[in-house]
PDB file of C-alpha atoms in Angstrom:
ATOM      1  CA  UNK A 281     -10.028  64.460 -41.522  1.00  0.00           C
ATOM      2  CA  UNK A 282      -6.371  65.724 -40.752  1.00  0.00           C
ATOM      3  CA  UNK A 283      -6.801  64.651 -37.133  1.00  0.00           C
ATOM      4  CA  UNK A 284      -8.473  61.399 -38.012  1.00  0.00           C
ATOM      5  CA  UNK A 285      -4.938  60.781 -39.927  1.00  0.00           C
ATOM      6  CA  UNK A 286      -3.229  62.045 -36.997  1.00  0.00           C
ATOM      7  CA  UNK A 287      -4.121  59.495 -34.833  1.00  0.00           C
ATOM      8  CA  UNK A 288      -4.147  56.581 -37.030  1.00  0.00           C
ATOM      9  CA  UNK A 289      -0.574  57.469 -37.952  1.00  0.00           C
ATOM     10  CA  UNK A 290       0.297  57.647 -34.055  1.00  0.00           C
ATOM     11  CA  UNK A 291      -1.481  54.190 -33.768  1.00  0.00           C
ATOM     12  CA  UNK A 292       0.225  52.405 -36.262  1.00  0.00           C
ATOM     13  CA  UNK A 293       3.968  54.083 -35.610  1.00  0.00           C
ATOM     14  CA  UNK A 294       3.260  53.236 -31.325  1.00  0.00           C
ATOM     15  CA  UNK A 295       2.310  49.602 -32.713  1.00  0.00           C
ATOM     16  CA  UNK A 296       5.544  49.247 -34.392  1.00  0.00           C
ATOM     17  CA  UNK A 297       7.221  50.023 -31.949  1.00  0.00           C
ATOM     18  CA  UNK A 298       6.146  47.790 -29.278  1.00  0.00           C
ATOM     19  CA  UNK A 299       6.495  44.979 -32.164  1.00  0.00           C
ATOM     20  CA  UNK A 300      10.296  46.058 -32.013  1.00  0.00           C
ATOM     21  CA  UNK A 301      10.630  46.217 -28.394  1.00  0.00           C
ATOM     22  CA  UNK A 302       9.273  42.486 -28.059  1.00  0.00           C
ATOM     23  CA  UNK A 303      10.802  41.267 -30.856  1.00  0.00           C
ATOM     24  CA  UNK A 304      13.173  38.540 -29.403  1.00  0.00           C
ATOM     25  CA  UNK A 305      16.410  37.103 -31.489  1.00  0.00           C
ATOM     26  CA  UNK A 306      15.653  34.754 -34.151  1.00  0.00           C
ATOM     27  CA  UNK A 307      17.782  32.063 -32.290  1.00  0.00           C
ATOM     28  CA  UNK A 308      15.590  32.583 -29.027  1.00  0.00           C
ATOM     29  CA  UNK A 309      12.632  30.921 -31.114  1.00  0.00           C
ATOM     30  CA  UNK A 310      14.508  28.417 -33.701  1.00  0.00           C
ATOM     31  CA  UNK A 311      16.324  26.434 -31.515  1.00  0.00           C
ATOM     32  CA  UNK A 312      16.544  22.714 -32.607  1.00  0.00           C
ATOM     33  CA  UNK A 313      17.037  19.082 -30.484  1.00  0.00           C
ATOM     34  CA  UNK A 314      19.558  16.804 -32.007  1.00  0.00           C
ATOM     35  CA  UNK A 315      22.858  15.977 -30.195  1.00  0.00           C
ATOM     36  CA  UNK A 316      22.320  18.249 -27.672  1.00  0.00           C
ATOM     37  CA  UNK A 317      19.528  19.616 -25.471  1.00  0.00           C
ATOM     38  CA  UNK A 318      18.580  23.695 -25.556  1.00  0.00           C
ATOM     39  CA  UNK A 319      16.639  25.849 -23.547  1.00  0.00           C
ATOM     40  CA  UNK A 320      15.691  29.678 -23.991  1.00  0.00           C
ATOM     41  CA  UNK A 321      14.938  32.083 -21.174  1.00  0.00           C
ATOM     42  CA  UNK A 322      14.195  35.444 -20.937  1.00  0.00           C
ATOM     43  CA  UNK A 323      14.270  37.746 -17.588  1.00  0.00           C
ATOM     44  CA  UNK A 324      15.167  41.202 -16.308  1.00  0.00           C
ATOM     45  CA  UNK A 325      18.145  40.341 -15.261  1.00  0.00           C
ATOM     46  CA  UNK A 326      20.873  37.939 -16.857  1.00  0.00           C
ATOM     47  CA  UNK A 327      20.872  35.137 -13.876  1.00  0.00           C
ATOM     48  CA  UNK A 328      17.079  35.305 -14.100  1.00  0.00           C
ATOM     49  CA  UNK A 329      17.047  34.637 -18.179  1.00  0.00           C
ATOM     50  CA  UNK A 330      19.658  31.829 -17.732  1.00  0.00           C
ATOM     51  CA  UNK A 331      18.411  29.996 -14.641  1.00  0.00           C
ATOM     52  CA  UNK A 332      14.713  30.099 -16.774  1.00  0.00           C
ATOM     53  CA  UNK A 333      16.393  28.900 -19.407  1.00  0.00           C
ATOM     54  CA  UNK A 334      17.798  26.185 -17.671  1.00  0.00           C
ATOM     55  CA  UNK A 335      14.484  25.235 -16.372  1.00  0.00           C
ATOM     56  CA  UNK A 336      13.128  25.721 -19.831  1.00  0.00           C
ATOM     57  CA  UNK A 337      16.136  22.629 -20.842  1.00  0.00           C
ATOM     58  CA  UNK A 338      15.108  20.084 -18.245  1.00  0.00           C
ATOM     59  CA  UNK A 339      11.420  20.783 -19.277  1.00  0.00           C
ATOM     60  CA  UNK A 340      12.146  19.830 -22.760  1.00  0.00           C
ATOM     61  CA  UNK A 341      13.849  16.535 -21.422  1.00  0.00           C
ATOM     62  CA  UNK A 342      10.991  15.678 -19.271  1.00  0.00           C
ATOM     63  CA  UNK A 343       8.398  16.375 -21.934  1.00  0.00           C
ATOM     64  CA  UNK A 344      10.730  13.917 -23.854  1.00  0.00           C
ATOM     65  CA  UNK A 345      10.896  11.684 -21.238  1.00  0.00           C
ATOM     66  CA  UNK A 346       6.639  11.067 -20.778  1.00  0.00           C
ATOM     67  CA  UNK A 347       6.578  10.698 -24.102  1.00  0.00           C
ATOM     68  CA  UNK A 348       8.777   8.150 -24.968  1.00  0.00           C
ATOM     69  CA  UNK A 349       7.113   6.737 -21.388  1.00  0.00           C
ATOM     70  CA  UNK A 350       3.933   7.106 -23.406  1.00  0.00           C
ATOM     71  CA  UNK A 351       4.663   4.834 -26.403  1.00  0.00           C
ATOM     72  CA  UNK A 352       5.939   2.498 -24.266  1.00  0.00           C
ATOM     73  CA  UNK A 353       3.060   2.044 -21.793  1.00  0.00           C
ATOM     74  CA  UNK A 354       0.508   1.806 -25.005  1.00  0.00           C
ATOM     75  CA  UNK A 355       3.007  -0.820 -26.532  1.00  0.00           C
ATOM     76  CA  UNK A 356       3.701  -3.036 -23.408  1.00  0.00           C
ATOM     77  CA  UNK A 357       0.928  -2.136 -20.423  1.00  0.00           C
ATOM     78  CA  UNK A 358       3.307  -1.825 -18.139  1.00  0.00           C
ATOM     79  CA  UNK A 359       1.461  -1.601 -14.860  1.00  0.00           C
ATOM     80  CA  UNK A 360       4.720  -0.606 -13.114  1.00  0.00           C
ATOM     81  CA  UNK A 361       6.057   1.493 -15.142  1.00  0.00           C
ATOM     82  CA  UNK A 362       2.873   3.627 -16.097  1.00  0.00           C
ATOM     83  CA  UNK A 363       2.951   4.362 -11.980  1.00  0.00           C
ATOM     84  CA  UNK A 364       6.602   5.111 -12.051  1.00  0.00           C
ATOM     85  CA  UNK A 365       5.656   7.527 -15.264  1.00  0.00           C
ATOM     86  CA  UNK A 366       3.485   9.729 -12.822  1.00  0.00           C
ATOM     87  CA  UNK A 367       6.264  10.446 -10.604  1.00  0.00           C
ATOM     88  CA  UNK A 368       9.156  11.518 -12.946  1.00  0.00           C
ATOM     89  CA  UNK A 369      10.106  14.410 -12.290  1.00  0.00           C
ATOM     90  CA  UNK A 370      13.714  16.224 -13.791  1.00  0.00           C
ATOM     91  CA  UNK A 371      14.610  19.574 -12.939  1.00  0.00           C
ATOM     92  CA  UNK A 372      17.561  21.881 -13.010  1.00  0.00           C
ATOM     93  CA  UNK A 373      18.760  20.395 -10.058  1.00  0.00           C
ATOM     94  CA  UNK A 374      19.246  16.862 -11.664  1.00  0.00           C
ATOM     95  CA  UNK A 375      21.216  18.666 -14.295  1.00  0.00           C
ATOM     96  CA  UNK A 376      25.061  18.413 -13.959  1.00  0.00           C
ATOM     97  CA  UNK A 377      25.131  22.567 -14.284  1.00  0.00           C
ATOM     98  CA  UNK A 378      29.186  23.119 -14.755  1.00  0.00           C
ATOM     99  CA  UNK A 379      28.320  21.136 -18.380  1.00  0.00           C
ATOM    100  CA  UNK A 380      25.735  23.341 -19.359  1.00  0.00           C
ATOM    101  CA  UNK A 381      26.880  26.409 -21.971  1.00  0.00           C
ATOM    102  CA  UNK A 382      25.631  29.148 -22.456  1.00  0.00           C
ATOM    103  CA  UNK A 383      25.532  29.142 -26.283  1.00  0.00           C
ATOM    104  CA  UNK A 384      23.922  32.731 -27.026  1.00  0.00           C
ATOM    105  CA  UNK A 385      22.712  35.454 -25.161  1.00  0.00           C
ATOM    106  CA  UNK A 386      21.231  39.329 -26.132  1.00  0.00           C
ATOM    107  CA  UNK A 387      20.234  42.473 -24.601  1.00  0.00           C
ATOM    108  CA  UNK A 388      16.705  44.264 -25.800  1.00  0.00           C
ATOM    109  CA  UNK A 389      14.933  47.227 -24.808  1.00  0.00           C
ATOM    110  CA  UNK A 390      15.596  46.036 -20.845  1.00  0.00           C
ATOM    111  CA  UNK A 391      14.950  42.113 -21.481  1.00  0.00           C
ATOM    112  CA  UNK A 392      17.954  39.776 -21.134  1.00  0.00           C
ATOM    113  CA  UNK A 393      17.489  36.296 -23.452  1.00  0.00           C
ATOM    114  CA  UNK A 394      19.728  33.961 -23.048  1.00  0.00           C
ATOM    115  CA  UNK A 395      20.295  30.091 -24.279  1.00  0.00           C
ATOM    116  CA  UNK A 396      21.909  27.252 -23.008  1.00  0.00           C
ATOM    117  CA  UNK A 397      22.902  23.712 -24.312  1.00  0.00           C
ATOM    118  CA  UNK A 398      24.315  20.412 -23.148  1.00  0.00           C
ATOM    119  CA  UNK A 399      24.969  17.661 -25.317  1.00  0.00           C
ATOM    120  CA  UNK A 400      23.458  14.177 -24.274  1.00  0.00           C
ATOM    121  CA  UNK A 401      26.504  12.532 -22.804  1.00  0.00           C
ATOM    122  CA  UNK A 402      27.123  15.283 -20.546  1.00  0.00           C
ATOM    123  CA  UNK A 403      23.042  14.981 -19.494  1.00  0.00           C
ATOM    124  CA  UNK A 404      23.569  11.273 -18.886  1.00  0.00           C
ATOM    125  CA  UNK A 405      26.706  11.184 -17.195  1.00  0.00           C
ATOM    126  CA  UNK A 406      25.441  12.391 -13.560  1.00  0.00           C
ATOM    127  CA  UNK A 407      22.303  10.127 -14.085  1.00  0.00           C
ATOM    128  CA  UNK A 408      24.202   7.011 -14.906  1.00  0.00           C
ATOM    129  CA  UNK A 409      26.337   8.006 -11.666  1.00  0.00           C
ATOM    130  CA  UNK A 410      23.388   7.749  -9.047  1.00  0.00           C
ATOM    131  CA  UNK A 411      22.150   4.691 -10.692  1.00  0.00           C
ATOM    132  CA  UNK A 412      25.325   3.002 -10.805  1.00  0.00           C
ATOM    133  CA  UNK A 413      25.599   4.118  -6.893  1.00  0.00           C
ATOM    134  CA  UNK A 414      22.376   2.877  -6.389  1.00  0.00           C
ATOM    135  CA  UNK A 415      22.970  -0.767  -7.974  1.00  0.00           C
ATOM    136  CA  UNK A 416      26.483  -0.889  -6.451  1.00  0.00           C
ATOM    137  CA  UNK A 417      24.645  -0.518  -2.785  1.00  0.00           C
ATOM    138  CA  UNK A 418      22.560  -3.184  -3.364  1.00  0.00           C
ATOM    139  CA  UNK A 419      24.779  -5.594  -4.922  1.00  0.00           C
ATOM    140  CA  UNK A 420      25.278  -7.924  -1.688  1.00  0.00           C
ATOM    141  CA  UNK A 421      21.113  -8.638  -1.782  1.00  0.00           C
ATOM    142  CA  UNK A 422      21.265  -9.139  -5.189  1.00  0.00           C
ATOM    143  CA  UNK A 423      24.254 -12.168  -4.836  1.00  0.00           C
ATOM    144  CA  UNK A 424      21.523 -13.174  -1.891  1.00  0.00           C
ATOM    145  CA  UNK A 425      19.046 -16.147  -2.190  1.00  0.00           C
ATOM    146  CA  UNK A 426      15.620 -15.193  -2.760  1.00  0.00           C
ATOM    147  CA  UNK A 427      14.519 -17.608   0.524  1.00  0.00           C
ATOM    148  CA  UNK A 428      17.147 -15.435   2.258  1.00  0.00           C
ATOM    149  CA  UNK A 429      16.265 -11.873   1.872  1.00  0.00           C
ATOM    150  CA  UNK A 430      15.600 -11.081   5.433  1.00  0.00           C
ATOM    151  CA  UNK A 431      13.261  -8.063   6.064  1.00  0.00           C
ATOM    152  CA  UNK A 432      16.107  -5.195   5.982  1.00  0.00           C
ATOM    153  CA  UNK A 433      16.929  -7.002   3.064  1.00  0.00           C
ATOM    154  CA  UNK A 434      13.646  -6.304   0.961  1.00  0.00           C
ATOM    155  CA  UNK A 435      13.023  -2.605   2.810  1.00  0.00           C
ATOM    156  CA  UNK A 436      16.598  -1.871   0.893  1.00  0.00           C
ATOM    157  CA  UNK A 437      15.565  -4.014  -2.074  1.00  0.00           C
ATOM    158  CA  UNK A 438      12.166  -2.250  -2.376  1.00  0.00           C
ATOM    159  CA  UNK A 439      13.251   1.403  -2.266  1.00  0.00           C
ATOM    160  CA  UNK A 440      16.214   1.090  -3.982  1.00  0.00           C
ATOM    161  CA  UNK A 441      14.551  -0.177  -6.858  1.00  0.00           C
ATOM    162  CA  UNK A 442      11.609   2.520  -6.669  1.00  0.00           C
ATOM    163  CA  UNK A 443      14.838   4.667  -7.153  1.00  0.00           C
ATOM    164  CA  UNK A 444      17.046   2.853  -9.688  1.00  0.00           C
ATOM    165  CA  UNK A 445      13.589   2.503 -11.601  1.00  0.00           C
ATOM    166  CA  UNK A 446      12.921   6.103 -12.106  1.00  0.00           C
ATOM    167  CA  UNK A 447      16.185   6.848 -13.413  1.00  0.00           C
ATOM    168  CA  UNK A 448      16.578   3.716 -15.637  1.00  0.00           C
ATOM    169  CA  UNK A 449      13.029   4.842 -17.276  1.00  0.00           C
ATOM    170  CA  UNK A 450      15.047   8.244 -17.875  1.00  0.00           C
ATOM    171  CA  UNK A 451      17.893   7.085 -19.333  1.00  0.00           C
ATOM    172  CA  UNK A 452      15.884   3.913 -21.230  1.00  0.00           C
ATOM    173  CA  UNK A 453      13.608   6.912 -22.850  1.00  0.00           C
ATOM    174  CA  UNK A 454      16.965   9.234 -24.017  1.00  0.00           C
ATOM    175  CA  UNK A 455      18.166   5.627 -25.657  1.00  0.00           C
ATOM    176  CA  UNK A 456      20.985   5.160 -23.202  1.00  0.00           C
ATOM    177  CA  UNK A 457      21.570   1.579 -22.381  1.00  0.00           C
ATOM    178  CA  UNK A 458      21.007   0.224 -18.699  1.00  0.00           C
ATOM    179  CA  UNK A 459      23.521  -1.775 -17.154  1.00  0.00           C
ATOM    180  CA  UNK A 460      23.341  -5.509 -15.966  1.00  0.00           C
ATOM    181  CA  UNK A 461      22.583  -5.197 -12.377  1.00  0.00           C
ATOM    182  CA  UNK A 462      19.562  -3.082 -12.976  1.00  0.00           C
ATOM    183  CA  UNK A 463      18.156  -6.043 -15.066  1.00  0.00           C
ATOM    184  CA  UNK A 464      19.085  -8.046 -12.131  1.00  0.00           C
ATOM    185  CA  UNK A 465      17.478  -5.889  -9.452  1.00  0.00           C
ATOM    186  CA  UNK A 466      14.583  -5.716 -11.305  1.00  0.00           C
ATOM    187  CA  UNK A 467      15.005  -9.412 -11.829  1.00  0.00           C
ATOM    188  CA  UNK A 468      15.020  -9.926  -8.454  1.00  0.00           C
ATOM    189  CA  UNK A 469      11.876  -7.396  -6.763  1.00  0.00           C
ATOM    190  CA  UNK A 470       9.898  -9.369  -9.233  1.00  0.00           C
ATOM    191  CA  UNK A 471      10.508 -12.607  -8.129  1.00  0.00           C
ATOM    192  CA  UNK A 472      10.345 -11.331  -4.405  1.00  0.00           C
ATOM    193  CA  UNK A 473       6.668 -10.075  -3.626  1.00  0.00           C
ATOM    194  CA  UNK A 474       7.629 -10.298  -0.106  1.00  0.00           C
ATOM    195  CA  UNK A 475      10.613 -11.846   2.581  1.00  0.00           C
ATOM    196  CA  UNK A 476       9.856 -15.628   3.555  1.00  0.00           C
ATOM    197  CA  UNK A 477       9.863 -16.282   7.180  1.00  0.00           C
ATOM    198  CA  UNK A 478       9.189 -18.677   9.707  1.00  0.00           C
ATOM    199  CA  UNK A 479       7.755 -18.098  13.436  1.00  0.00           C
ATOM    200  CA  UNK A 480       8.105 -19.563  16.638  1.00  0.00           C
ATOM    201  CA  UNK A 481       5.881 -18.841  19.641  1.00  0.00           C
ATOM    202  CA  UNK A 482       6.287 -19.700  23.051  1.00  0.00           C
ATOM    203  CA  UNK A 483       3.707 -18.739  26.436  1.00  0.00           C
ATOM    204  CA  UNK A 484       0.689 -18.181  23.727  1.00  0.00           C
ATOM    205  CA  UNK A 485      -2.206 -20.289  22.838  1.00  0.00           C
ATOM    206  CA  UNK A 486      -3.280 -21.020  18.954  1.00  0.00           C
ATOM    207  CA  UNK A 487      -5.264 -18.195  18.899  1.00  0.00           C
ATOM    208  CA  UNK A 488      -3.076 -15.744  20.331  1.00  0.00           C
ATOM    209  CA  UNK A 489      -0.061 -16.633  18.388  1.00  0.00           C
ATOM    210  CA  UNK A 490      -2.635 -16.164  15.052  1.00  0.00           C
ATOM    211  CA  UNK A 491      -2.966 -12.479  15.885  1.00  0.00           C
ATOM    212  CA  UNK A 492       0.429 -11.834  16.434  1.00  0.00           C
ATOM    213  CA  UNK A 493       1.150 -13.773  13.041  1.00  0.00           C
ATOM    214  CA  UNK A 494      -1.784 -11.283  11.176  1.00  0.00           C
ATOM    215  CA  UNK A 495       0.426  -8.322  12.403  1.00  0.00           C
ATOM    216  CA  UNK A 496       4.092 -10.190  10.704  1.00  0.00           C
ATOM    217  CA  UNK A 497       1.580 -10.933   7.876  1.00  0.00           C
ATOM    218  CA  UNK A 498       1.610  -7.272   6.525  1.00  0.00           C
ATOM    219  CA  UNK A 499       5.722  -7.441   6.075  1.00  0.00           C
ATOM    220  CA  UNK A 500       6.412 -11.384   5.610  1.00  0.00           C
ATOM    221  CA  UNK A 501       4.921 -14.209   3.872  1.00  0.00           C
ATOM    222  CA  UNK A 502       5.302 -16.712   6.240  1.00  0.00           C
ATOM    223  CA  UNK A 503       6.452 -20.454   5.823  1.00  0.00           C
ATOM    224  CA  UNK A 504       7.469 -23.712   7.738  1.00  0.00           C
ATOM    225  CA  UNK A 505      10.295 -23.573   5.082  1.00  0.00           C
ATOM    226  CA  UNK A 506      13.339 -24.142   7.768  1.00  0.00           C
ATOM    227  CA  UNK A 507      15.729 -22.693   5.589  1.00  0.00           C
ATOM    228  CA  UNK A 508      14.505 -18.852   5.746  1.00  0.00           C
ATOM    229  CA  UNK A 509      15.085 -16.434   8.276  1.00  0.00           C
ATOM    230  CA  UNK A 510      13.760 -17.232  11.247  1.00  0.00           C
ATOM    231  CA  UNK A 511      11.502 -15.012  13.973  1.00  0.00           C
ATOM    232  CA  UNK A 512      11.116 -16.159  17.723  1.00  0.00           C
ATOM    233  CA  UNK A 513       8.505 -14.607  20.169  1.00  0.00           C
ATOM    234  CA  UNK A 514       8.656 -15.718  23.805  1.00  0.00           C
ATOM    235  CA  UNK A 515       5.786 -14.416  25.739  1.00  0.00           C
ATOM    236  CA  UNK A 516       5.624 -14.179  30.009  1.00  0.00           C
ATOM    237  CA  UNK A 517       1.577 -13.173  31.256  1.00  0.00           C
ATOM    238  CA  UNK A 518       1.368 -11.339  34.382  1.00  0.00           C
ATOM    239  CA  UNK A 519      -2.180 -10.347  35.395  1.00  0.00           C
ATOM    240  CA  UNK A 520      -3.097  -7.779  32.752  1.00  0.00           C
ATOM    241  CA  UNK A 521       0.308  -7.269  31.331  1.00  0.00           C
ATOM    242  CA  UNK A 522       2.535  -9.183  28.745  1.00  0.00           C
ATOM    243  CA  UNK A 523       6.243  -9.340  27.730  1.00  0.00           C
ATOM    244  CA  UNK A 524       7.273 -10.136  25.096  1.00  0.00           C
ATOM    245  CA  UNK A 525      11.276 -10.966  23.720  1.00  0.00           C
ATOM    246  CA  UNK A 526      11.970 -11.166  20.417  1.00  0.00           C
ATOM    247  CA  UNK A 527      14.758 -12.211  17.902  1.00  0.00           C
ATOM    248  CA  UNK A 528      15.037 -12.667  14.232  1.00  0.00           C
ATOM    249  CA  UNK A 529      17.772 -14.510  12.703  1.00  0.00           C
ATOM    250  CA  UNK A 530      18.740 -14.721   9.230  1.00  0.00           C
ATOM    251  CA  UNK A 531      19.715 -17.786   7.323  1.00  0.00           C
ATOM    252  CA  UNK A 532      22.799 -18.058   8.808  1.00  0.00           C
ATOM    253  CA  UNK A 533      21.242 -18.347  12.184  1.00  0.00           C
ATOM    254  CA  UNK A 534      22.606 -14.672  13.252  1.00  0.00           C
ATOM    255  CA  UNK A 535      20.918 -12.545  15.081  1.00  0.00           C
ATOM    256  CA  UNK A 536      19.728  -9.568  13.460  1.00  0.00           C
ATOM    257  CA  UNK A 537      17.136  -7.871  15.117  1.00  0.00           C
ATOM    258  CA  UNK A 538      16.423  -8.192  18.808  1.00  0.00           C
ATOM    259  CA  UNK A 539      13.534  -6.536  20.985  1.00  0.00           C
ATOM    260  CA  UNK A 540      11.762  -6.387  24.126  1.00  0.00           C
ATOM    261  CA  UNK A 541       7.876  -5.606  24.949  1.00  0.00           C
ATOM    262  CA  UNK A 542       6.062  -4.775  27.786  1.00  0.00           C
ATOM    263  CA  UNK A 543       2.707  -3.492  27.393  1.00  0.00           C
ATOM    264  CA  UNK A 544       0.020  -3.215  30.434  1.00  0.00           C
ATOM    265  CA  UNK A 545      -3.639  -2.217  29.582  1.00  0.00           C
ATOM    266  CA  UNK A 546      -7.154  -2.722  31.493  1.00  0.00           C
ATOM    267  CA  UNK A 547      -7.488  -6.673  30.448  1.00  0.00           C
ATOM    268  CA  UNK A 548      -4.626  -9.149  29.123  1.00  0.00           C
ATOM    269  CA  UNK A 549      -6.803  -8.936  25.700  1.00  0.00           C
ATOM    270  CA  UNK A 550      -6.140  -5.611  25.189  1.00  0.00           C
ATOM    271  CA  UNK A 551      -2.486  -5.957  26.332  1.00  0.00           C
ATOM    272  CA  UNK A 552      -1.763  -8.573  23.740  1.00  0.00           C
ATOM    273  CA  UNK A 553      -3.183  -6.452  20.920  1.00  0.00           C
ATOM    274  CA  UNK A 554      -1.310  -3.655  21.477  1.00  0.00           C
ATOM    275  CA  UNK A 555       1.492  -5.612  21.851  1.00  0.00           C
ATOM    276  CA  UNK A 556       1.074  -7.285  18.549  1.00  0.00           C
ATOM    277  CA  UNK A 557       0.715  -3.689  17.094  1.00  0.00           C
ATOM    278  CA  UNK A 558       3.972  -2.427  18.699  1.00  0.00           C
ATOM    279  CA  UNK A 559       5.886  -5.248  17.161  1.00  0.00           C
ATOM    280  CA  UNK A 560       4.371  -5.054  13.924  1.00  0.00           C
ATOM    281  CA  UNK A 561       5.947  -0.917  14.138  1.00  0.00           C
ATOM    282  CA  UNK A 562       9.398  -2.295  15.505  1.00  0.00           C
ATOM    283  CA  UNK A 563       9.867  -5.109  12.534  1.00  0.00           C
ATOM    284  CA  UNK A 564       8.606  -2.043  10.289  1.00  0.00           C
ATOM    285  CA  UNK A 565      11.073   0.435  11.521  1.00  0.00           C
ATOM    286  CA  UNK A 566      13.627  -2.354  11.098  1.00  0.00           C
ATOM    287  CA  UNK A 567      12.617  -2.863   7.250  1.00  0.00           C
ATOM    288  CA  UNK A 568      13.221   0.687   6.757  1.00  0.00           C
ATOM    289  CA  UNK A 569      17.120   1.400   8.307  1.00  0.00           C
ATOM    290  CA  UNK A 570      19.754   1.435   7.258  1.00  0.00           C
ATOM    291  CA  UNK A 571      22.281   1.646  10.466  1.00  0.00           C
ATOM    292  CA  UNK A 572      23.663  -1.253  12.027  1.00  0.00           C
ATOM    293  CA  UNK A 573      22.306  -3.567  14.558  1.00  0.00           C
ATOM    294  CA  UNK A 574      18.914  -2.222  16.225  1.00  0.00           C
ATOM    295  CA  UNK A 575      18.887  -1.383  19.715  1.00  0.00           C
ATOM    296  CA  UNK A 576      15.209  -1.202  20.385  1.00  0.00           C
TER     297      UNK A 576
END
């Protein structure tokens, strides 16, 4: 009976111990959200404990962030938004990390715990920076008319706003208010599905220029409306080969984009597909820059 106590006396005193040696602080698991944002971490080491417990803070501002997202999307079915929702992402390293404090931190039984804080201004203040550099980039297609957004224009347009979007939805969800040119850019992608353009063809038949015009098709709606940018193709046959030169002016009548083609294949058919192929790629890789005039 004596060693029956024994060991049940060992048990219990052993389990009371590891209770005490696991035990963290009482402000590791009572930390409240209110003004400011707080995460907890624990680690072996003290830079392990804080840099989980920053992670710990941007989780809580993300979790936040979807759920705010949430009520929205049921309230308003925002198509747009609910994709935008599924790519948010905010980690430490959208944090502005000289703000954060660390606002307690203990030593126990070889675990570090730490906690950190940051009050909402000083969380805002570096997203409110990339979105203001964001907007301020794309002012000058903003001032532009909608007819005139060449094809640059709208693959600016299009990812800036994919950008701008994700951290307006941020700040929109932590009740910070967005500024006037975001309503404008958004304004403005809406209204623009895609650039307006017209073509000219010379050295192709009906059906020739129609396959070339499929291929501009995919980046441009285009119109007979004079007034847009303007795309030229003049095409030279010889035997199984074509060339092609090509310039796009915007509604100013400058040049902006200017390219040659040359493509050779086993009939003139096949030539004049690829070549409608390699010019949709060159107009597409012109969408996307971002240096000066293309030398392609």
């Amino acid at each position: 009976m004596s060693k029956l106590v024994s060991h049940l006396i060992a048990l219990v005193t052993l389990t009371l111990l590891m209770g005490c040696a696991s035990k963290p602080p009482s402000w590791f698991l009572s930390a409240k959200q209110g003004a400011k944002f707080y995460g907890v971490g624990s680690g072996e080491s003290f830079e392990s404990a804080k840099q989980a417990a920053i992670d710990d803070l941007a989780q809580s501002v993300q979790t936040q962030v979807r759920s705010s997202t949430h009520i929205y999307n049921t309230q308003h079915n925002d198509k747009l938004t609910t994709k935008l929702s599924q790519h948010i992402e905010l980690d430490s390293a959208m944090l502005s990390l000289p703000n954060l404090q660390v606002r307690n931190k203990a030593y126990k039984q070889g675990t570090y715990y730490v906690q950190v804080d940051i009050s909402k201004e000083q969380l805002l203040a570096p997203l409110k920076q990339d979105l203001q550099a964001i907007l301020s980039h794309t002012k000058p297609i903003i001032a532009t008319t909608p007819s005139c957004i060449t094809l640059r224009d709208f693959g600016t347009l299009e990812s800036s706003f994919k950008q701008a979007s994700k951290l307006a939805q941020i700040l929109e969800s932590l009740q910070a208010p967005l500024p006037k040119d975001f309503h404008k850019l958004s304004s403005l992608y809406n209204q623009v599905q895609k650039p307006l353009l017209t073509t000219t063809y010379q050295g192709l038949t009906k059906a020739q220029e129609a396959l070339f015009s499929a291929e501009i098709s995919k980046l441009a709606a285009i119109t007979k409306d004079s007034s847009t940018p303007h795309l030229a193709i003049s095409a030279t046959r010889n035997a199984n080969s074509i060339a092609l030169e090509i310039t796009l002016k915007d509604c100013a009548q400058r040049a902006i984009f200017q390219a040659s083609i040359q493509e050779s294949q086993a009939s003139y058919d096949y030539a004049l597909k690829r070549a409608a192929i390699v010019l949709y790629k060159k107009l597409y890789a012109f969408m996307q820059s971002e240096d000066g005039f293309p030398k392609i």
